Coordinates of C-alpha atoms in Angstrom, one line a residue:
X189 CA 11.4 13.9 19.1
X190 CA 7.2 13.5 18.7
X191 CA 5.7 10.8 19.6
X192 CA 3.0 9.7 17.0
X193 CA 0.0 9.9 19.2
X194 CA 1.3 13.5 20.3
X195 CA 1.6 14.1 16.4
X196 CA -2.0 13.0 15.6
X197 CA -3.6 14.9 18.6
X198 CA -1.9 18.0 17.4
X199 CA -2.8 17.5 13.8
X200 CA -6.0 15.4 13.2
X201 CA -9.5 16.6 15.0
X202 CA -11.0 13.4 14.3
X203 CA -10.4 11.6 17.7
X204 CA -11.9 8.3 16.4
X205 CA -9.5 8.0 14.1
X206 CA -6.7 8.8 15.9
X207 CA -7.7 5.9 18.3
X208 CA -7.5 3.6 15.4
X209 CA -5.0 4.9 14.1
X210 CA -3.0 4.8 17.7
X211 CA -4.1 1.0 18.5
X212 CA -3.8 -0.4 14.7
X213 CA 0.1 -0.1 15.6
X214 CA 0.0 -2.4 18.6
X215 CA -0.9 -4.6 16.4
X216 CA 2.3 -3.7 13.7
X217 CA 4.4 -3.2 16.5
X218 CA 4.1 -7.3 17.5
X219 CA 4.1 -8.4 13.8
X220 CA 7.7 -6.5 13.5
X221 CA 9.1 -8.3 16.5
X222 CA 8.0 -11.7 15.3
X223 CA 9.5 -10.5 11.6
X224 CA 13.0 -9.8 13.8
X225 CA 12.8 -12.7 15.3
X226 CA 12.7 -14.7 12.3
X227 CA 13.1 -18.3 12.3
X228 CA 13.3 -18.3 16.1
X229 CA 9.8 -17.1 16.3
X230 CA 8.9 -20.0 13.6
X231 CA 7.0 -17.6 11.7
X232 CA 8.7 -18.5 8.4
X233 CA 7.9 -20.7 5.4
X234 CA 4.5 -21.5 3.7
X235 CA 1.3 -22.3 6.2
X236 CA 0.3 -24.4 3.1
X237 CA -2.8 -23.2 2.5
X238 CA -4.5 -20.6 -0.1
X239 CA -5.9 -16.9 0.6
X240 CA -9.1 -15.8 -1.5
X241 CA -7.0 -14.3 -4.2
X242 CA -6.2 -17.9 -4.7
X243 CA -2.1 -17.8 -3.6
X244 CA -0.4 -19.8 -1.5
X245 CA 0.0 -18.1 2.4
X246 CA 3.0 -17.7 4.1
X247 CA 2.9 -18.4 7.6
X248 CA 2.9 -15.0 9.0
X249 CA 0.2 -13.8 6.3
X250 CA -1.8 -16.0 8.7
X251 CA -0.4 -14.9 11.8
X252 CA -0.4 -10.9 10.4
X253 CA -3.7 -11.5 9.7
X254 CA -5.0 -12.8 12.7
X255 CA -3.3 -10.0 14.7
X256 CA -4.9 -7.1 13.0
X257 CA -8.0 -9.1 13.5
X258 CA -8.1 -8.9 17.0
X259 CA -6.8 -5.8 17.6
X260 CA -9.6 -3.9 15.7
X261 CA -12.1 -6.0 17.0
X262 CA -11.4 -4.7 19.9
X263 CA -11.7 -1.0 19.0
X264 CA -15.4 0.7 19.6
X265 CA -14.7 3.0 17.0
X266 CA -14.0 0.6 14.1
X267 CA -17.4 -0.9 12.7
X268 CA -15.8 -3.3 10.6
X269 CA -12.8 -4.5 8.4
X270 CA -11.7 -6.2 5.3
X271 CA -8.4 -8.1 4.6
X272 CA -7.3 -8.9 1.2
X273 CA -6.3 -12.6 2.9
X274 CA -10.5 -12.9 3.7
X275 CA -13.3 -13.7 1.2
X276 CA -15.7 -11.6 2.9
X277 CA -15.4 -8.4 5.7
X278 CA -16.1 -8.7 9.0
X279 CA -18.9 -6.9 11.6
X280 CA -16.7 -5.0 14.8
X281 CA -18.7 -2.9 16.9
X282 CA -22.3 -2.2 15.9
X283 CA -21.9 1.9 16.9
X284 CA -18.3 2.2 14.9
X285 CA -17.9 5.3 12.7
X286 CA -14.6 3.4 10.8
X287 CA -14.3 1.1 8.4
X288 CA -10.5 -0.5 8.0
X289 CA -9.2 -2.5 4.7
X290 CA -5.6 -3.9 4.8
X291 CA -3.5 -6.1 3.6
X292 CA -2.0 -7.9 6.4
X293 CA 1.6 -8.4 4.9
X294 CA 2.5 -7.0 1.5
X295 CA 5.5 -8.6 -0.6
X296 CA 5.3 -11.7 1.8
X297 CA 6.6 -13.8 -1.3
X298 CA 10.0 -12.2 0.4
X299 CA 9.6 -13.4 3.9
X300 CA 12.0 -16.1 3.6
X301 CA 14.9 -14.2 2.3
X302 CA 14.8 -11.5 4.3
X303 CA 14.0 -9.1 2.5
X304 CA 11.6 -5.6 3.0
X305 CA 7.9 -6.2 3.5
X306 CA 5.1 -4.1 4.9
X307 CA 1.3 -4.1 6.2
X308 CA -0.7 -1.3 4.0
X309 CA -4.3 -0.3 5.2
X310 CA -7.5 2.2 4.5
X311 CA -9.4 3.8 6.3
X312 CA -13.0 4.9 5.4
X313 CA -16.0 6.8 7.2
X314 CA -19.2 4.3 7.9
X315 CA -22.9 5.8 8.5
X316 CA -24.7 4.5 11.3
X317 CA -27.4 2.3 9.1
X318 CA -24.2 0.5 7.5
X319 CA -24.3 -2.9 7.6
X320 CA -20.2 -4.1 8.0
X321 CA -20.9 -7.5 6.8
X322 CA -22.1 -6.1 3.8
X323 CA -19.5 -5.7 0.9
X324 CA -21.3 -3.1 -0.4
X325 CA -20.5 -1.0 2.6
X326 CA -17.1 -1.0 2.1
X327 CA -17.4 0.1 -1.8
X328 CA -15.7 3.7 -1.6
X329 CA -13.7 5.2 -4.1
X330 CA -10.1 6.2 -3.1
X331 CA -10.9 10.0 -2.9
X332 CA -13.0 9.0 0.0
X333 CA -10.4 7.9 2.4
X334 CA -9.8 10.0 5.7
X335 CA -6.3 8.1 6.5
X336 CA -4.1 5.5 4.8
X337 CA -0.7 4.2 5.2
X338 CA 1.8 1.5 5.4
X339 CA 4.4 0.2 8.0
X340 CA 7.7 -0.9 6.4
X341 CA 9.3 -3.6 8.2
X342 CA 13.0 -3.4 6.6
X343 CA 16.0 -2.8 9.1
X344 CA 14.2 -0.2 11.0
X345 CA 10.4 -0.5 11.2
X346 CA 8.8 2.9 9.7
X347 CA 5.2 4.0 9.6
X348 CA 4.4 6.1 6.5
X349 CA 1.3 7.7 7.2
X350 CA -1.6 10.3 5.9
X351 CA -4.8 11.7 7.3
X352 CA -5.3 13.8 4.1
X353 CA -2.6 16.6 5.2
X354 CA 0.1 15.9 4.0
X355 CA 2.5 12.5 4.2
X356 CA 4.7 11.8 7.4
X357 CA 7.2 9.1 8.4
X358 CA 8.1 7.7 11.7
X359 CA 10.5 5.2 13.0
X360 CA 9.8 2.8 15.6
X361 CA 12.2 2.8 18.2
X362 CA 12.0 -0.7 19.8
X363 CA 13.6 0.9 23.2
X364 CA 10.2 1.9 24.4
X365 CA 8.1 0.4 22.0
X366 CA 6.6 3.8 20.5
X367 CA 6.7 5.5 16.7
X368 CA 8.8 8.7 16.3
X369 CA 8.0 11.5 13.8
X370 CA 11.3 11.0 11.2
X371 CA 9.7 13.7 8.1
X372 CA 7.2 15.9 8.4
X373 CA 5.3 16.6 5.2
X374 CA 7.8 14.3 3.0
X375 CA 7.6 15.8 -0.8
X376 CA 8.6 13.6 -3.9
X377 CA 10.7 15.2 -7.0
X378 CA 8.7 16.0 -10.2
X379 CA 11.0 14.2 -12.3
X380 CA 13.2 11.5 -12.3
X381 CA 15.5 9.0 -13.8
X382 CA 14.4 5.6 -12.2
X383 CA 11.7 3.0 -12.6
X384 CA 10.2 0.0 -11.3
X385 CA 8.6 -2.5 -13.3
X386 CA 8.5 -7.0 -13.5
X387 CA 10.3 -6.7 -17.0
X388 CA 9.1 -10.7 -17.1
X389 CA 6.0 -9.2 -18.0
X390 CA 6.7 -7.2 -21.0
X391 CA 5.2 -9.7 -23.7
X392 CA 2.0 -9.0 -21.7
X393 CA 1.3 -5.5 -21.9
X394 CA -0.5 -3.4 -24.0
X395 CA 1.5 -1.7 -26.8
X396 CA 1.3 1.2 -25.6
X397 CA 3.0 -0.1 -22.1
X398 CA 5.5 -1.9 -24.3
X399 CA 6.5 1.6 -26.1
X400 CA 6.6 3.8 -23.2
X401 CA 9.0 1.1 -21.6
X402 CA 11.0 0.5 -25.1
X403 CA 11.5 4.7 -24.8
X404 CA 13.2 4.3 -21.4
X405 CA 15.8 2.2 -22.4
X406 CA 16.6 3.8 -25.2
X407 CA 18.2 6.4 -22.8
X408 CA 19.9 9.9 -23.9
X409 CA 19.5 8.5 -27.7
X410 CA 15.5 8.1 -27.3
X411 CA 13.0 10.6 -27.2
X412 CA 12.5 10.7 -23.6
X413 CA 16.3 11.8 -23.9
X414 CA 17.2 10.6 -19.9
X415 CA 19.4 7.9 -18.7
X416 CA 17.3 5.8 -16.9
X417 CA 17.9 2.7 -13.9
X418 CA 15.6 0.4 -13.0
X419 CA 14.6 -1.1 -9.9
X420 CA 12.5 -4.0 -9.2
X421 CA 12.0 -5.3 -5.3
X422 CA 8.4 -7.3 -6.0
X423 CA 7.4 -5.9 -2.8
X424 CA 4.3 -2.7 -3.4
X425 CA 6.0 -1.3 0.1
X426 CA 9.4 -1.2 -0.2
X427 CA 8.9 -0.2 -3.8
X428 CA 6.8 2.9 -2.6
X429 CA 8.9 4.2 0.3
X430 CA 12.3 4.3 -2.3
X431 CA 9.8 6.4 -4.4
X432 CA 8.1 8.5 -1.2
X433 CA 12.1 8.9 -0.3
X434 CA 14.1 10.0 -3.5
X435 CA 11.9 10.1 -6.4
X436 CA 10.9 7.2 -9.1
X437 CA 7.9 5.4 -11.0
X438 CA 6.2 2.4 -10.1
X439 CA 4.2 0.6 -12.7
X440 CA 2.4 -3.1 -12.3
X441 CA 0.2 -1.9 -15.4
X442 CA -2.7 -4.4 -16.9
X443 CA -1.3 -7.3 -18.9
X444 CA -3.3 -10.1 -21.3
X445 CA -2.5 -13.0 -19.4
X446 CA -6.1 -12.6 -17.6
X447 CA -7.9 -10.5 -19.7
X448 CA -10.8 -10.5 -17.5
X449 CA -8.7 -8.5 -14.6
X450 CA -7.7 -4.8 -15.3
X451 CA -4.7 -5.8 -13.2
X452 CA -2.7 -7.3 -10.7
X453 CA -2.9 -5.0 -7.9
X454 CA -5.9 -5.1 -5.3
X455 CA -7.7 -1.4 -5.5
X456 CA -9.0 -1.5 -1.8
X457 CA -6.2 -2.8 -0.3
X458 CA -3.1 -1.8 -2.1
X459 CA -3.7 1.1 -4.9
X460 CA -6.2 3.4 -3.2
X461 CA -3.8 4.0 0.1
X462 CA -1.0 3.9 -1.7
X463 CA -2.6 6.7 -4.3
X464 CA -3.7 8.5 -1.7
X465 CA 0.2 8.6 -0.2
X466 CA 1.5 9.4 -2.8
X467 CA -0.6 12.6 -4.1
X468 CA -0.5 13.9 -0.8
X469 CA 3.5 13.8 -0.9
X470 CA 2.9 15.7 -4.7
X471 CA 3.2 12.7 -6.6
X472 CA 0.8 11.0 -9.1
X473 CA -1.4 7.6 -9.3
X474 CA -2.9 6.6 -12.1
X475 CA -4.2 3.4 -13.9
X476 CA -2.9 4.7 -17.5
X477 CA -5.8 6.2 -18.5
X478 CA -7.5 7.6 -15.0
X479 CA -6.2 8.5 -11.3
X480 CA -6.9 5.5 -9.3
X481 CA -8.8 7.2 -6.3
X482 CA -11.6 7.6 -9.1
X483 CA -12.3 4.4 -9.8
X484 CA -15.3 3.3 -8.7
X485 CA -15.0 -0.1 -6.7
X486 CA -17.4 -3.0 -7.5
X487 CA -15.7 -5.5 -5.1
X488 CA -13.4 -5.5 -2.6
X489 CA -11.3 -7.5 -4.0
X490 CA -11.4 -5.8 -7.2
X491 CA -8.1 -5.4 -9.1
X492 CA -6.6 -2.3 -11.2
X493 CA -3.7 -1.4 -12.8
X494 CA -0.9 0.6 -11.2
X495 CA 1.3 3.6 -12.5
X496 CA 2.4 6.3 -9.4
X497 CA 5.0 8.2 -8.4
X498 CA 6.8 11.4 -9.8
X499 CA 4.1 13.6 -10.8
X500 CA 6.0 14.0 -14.3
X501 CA 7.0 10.8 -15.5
X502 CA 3.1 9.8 -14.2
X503 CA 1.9 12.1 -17.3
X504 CA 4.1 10.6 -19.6
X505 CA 2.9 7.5 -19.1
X506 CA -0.8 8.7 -19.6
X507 CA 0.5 10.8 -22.3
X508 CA 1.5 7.4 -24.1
X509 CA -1.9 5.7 -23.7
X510 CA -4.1 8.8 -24.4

């Protein structure tokens, strides 16, 4: 089996990143045992306090948080870092040529009933005359991400991972502490029969949302003419790696309850390395009417709507709001 540093030296020339990558899973690695170790670690239930995106934190959002902090901090090669829990990014190392987004601990909502969750992160080239307290800094489109990924803390802990060739999976073996290459170059199916969508929402959307939806259900009898099962985890992750491992759509599209935000989703921290996943595994990400590594960013914590997944049922959705 192949270590995940031995992997990245053999297949990514940018040493830099393979540093960050390398040390950004000491970090994942201690945020998995305290997940394990659950209520003995008392890392569960609600730090009672709010994020910038104005939700309550669990206590390990905190604790995630703080943890990838300090690791990159530490890194000379990372020049500075955003987290979707923080209003603002934060200055590393002055002669850095990284930048790092993440979201500390996606799906935490899930924390206390055990169920999957997963830290997603981003990672961008910085020029030397960047300033990384500066937000504007950080305000890169998806397309121009040199490595993104997630780690999936479920009953094993997996790192799902791209440096722009191809998507690969590994499996931490807590024996001797190190990541595993599981599949090399994992591909997603074209089509498929399943979706994943907060049906609560469904007075929200836009019509054409609502129809598109309407047609899946309809099954054999509807035009779509497929039997289809839905899914719904309301955790980005978990929802992802079922897609990344047999197929499926995921959709958190925009919805009129805050007209002001095209969605729910945070573009920096959750669509863009998930996008950029998910096309390099053959799939599709889009917001209904564009792919989401076009968008251009005007914040970091800018939000955008989500459809991704098989390549075919991607289309059909943009097909219905064309």
């Amino acid at each position: 089996m192949q270590r995940l540093r031995t992997f990245l030296d053999h297949h990514c020339d940018d040493q830099a990143l393979v540093a960050v990558i390398d040390g950004l899973m000491v970090a994942c690695k201690d945020i998995a045992y305290r997940l394990h170790m659950g209520s003995l670690a008392g890392v569960l239930g609600s730090a009672e306090q709010e994020n910038v995106q104005g939700e309550c934190q669990k206590k390990l959002d905190v604790i995630s948080n703080d943890l990838i902090k300090f690791c990159l901090k530490g890194m000379p090669e990372v020049k500075g870092m955003a987290s979707e829990e923080e209003a603002d990014p934060v200055a590393c190392n002055p002669d850095g040529e990284l930048l790092v987004l993440f979201d500390p601990l996606d799906g935490s909502s899930n924390i206390d009933v055990n169920v999957t969750v997963g830290t997603i992160f981003s990672i961008l080239k910085a020029s030397a005359n960047d300033d990384a307290t500066h937000e504007a800094t950080y305000l890169q489109s998806g397309k121009q991400q040199v490595a993104a990924g997630y780690v999936l803390y479920g009953p094993s802990t997996l790192l799902v991972l791209t440096t722009g060739n191809g998507t690969h999976t590994f499996t931490l073996d807590p024996r001797v502490g190190e990541f595993f290459l599981q599949r090399e170059n994992v591909r997603i199916p074209a089509t498929t029969k399943e979706f994943a969508i907060n049906m609560s929402n469904q007075r929200f959307w836009l019509p054409q949302m609502q129809n598109y939806v309407a047609d899946l259900l309809a099954g054999e009898e509807g035009p779509l003419g497929k039997r289809y099962n839905m899914r719904w985890i309301a955790s980005m992750v978990a929802e992802i790696h079922r897609i990344l491992t047999r197929g499926g759509i995921f959709m958190y599209p925009y919805d009129n309850r805050e007209p002001q935000k095209p969605g729910k989703l945070r573009l920096m921290y959750e669509g863009n390395p998930m996008s950029m996943l998910v096309e390099q595994a053959g799939g599709k990400a889009s917001t209904a009417f564009e792919d989401i590594t076009a968008v251009e960013p005007t914040s970091i914590h800018q939000r955008v709507s989500v459809v991704m997944g098989s390549a075919d049922e991607v289309e059909t959705v943009v097909r219905y709001h064309a």
